Tab-separated table of C-alpha atoms in Angstrom:
chain	number	residue	atom	x	y	z
P	1	MET	CA	0.436	5.773	-17.111
P	2	ALA	CA	4.493	5.780	-16.918
P	3	VAL	CA	7.412	7.359	-14.626
P	4	TRP	CA	10.201	8.838	-16.595
P	5	ARG	CA	13.357	9.863	-14.907
P	6	TRP	CA	14.731	13.006	-16.568
P	7	ASP	CA	17.865	11.457	-17.800
P	8	LYS	CA	16.117	7.993	-19.460
P	9	LYS	CA	15.139	6.968	-22.587
P	10	GLU	CA	12.839	4.653	-20.754
P	11	PRO	CA	10.390	4.810	-18.199
P	12	ILE	CA	11.092	3.412	-15.096
P	13	LEU	CA	7.670	2.575	-13.361
P	14	ARG	CA	4.167	2.158	-15.130
P	15	PHE	CA	1.047	2.074	-13.215
P	16	PRO	CA	-2.004	0.720	-14.821
P	17	LEU	CA	-4.650	2.836	-16.007
P	18	LYS	CA	-8.334	2.272	-16.878
P	19	ASP	CA	-9.572	5.750	-17.036
P	20	PRO	CA	-7.824	9.505	-17.178
P	21	LEU	CA	-6.681	11.229	-13.493
P	22	THR	CA	-7.827	13.841	-12.478
P	23	ALA	CA	-6.197	14.341	-8.912
P	24	PHE	CA	-2.768	12.633	-8.028
P	25	ARG	CA	-0.582	12.559	-4.790
P	26	VAL	CA	2.455	10.233	-4.007
P	27	VAL	CA	3.862	10.011	0.013
P	28	GLY	CA	6.324	7.612	0.357
P	29	SER	CA	5.727	4.836	-1.395
P	30	ILE	CA	2.028	5.077	-1.842
P	31	ALA	CA	0.845	6.716	-4.858
P	32	VAL	CA	-3.122	7.364	-5.011
P	33	GLY	CA	-5.056	8.824	-7.995
P	34	ALA	CA	-8.314	9.485	-8.688
P	35	THR	CA	-9.934	9.468	-12.025
P	36	ASP	CA	-12.775	11.471	-14.234
P	37	LYS	CA	-15.286	8.625	-13.003
P	38	GLY	CA	-15.476	8.901	-9.904
P	39	SER	CA	-12.615	6.211	-8.763
P	40	ILE	CA	-9.923	6.006	-6.371
P	41	LEU	CA	-6.560	4.088	-6.567
P	42	VAL	CA	-3.657	3.305	-4.690
P	43	TRP	CA	-0.197	1.789	-6.083
P	44	ASP	CA	3.028	0.568	-4.703
P	45	THR	CA	5.431	3.439	-5.883
P	46	MET	CA	8.502	0.923	-5.798
P	47	THR	CA	6.608	-1.994	-8.048
P	48	GLY	CA	4.167	0.563	-9.615
P	49	ALA	CA	1.674	-2.282	-8.522
P	50	LEU	CA	-2.127	-1.887	-8.102
P	51	ILE	CA	-2.700	-2.362	-4.796
P	52	GLY	CA	-5.922	-0.492	-4.218
P	53	GLU	CA	-8.957	0.384	-6.357
P	54	LEU	CA	-12.258	1.900	-5.268
P	55	ASP	CA	-14.879	2.544	-8.175
P	56	GLN	CA	-17.777	5.104	-7.930
P	57	ALA	CA	-16.353	6.401	-4.313
P	58	HIS	CA	-17.772	9.505	-5.908
P	59	TYR	CA	-20.630	9.480	-8.628
P	60	MET	CA	-18.935	12.079	-10.276
P	61	ALA	CA	-15.169	13.092	-10.887
P	62	ILE	CA	-12.885	13.691	-8.580
P	63	THR	CA	-11.183	16.810	-8.460
P	64	ASP	CA	-8.763	16.918	-6.232
P	65	LEU	CA	-7.367	14.595	-3.066
P	66	ASP	CA	-4.227	14.949	-0.560
P	67	LEU	CA	-2.941	12.358	1.550
P	68	ASN	CA	-2.256	13.265	5.729
P	69	PRO	CA	1.734	13.443	6.544
P	70	GLU	CA	1.353	10.343	8.491
P	71	CYS	CA	-0.226	8.501	4.976
P	72	ASP	CA	-2.672	6.735	6.374
P	73	MET	CA	-5.757	8.973	5.392
P	74	VAL	CA	-6.407	9.861	2.100
P	75	ALA	CA	-9.137	12.853	1.541
P	76	THR	CA	-10.896	13.335	-1.944
P	77	GLY	CA	-13.322	16.295	-3.364
P	78	GLY	CA	-15.159	16.020	-6.387
P	79	ARG	CA	-17.803	17.546	-8.903
P	80	ASP	CA	-20.344	16.386	-6.608
P	81	GLY	CA	-19.800	18.502	-4.184
P	82	LYS	CA	-18.821	16.097	-1.746
P	83	VAL	CA	-15.299	15.699	-0.016
P	84	LYS	CA	-14.729	12.371	1.249
P	85	VAL	CA	-11.776	10.740	4.006
P	86	TRP	CA	-11.333	7.613	4.065
P	87	ALA	CA	-8.757	5.250	6.045
P	88	LEU	CA	-5.799	4.348	3.194
P	89	LYS	CA	-6.445	0.548	4.743
P	90	ALA	CA	-9.897	0.645	3.839
P	91	LEU	CA	-8.994	1.529	0.434
P	92	ILE	CA	-6.594	-1.260	-0.157
P	93	ASP	CA	-9.042	-3.457	0.736
P	94	LYS	CA	-11.349	-2.187	-1.425
P	95	SER	CA	-13.991	-0.585	1.273
P	96	ASN	CA	-16.429	1.743	0.373
P	97	THR	CA	-17.262	3.291	3.637
P	98	PRO	CA	-15.657	6.790	4.195
P	99	MET	CA	-14.433	7.928	7.896
P	100	ALA	CA	-16.156	10.944	6.987
P	101	GLU	CA	-18.290	13.053	4.928
P	102	LEU	CA	-19.071	16.417	4.021
P	103	THR	CA	-21.504	17.952	1.034
P	104	PHE	CA	-20.856	21.616	0.026
P	105	ASN	CA	-23.339	23.516	-2.835
P	106	ALA	CA	-21.151	22.812	-5.743
P	107	GLU	CA	-18.131	21.335	-6.897
P	108	VAL	CA	-15.037	21.055	-4.799
P	109	CYS	CA	-11.866	22.892	-5.958
P	110	LYS	CA	-9.094	21.834	-2.800
P	111	VAL	CA	-8.731	19.856	0.000
P	112	VAL	CA	-5.680	19.780	2.021
P	113	PHE	CA	-4.426	17.997	5.017
P	114	SER	CA	-3.635	20.373	7.954
P	115	LYS	CA	0.095	19.367	7.918
P	116	THR	CA	0.401	19.974	11.785
P	117	ASN	CA	-2.465	18.111	12.862
P	118	SER	CA	-3.663	15.233	10.205
P	119	ASP	CA	-7.226	15.585	12.381
P	120	ARG	CA	-8.032	18.589	10.547
P	121	LEU	CA	-8.510	18.979	6.605
P	122	PHE	CA	-9.104	22.637	4.910
P	123	ILE	CA	-11.067	22.647	1.956
P	124	ALA	CA	-12.713	25.180	-0.758
P	125	SER	CA	-15.354	24.939	-3.251
P	126	ILE	CA	-16.638	27.013	-6.157
P	127	ASP	CA	-19.926	27.744	-3.825
P	128	LYS	CA	-17.601	30.648	-2.306
P	129	THR	CA	-17.124	28.527	0.665
P	130	PHE	CA	-13.615	27.518	2.540
P	131	LYS	CA	-13.878	25.276	5.650
P	132	ALA	CA	-11.905	24.085	8.346
P	133	PHE	CA	-13.217	20.542	9.841
P	134	GLU	CA	-12.281	18.062	12.388
P	135	ILE	CA	-12.092	14.684	10.668
P	136	SER	CA	-12.723	12.896	14.511
P	137	SER	CA	-15.379	14.763	15.811
P	138	LYS	CA	-17.124	15.116	12.207
P	139	VAL	CA	-17.080	19.214	13.132
P	140	VAL	CA	-16.752	22.008	10.887
P	141	LEU	CA	-14.765	24.358	12.766
P	142	ARG	CA	-15.199	27.089	10.209
P	143	THR	CA	-16.717	28.428	7.455
P	144	ILE	CA	-15.308	31.420	5.974
P	145	VAL	CA	-17.440	32.658	2.412
P	146	ALA	CA	-15.489	34.625	0.294
P	147	PRO	CA	-16.967	37.091	-2.464
P	148	ALA	CA	-16.538	35.130	-5.533
P	149	PRO	CA	-15.969	31.701	-6.453
P	150	ILE	CA	-12.899	29.980	-4.719
P	151	LEU	CA	-10.598	28.327	-7.897
P	152	LEU	CA	-7.881	27.661	-5.764
P	153	MET	CA	-6.723	27.723	-2.059
P	154	THR	CA	-3.494	27.547	-0.541
P	155	VAL	CA	-2.805	27.405	3.755
P	156	ASP	CA	0.413	28.990	4.902
P	157	VAL	CA	3.374	27.041	6.656
P	158	GLY	CA	2.326	28.197	10.166
P	159	GLU	CA	-1.496	28.139	8.968
P	160	SER	CA	-2.129	31.298	10.404
P	161	ASN	CA	-3.404	32.549	6.888
P	162	VAL	CA	-5.908	31.114	4.113
P	163	TYR	CA	-5.282	32.134	0.534
P	164	LEU	CA	-8.317	31.712	-1.656
P	165	ALA	CA	-7.898	32.575	-5.572
P	166	CYS	CA	-11.402	33.733	-7.002
P	167	ASP	CA	-12.887	33.831	-10.267
P	168	ASN	CA	-13.464	37.772	-10.050
P	169	LEU	CA	-9.178	37.630	-10.380
P	170	ASN	CA	-8.316	38.532	-6.635
P	171	VAL	CA	-6.776	36.487	-4.023
P	172	TYR	CA	-8.369	36.867	-0.676
P	173	CYS	CA	-6.355	36.660	2.600
P	174	TYR	CA	-8.046	35.132	5.826
P	175	ALA	CA	-6.610	35.116	9.162
P	176	MET	CA	-6.989	31.942	11.121
P	177	GLU	CA	-5.704	32.947	14.612
P	178	TRP	CA	-9.105	31.491	15.764
P	179	LEU	CA	-7.515	26.953	15.105
P	180	GLU	CA	-4.880	27.772	18.189
P	181	GLY	CA	-5.767	26.894	21.376
């Protein structure tokens, strides 16, 4: 994979790839990618060097990933219906043991760390469920069942509402005041 600047004719960085990427995030000097074969790759964005690789993190394609604001945890969701939370250091050290794991009945379409609480993860699946998950306690704080399979999800900046875009062409807004306190 090559990184290009809009005003240059040559790539400024190259990241080695073995398989197509299905998800990619950059936070600071770390880039994390996921593949259609369930692998996780970690690069140093200053050099393009591959600094971590975990094959078969999921047994099917990884559909989404996110890094927490402190850039020390990575969450992955996959076609296998699994959500896994990894310590970034463990991925660099090639540890295949996630910190936490959660199972859905179908493909996970979106994983998003809370911007105000790195111990909280928001997850959506095409099985119609949205979950707020507390990583340290491994507890599901709340489950919302949408009227149709969820395709996309976003949480507003204040984390007071979640918006679920479903395959019935509707977007549903659910209040999350329950997270306070």
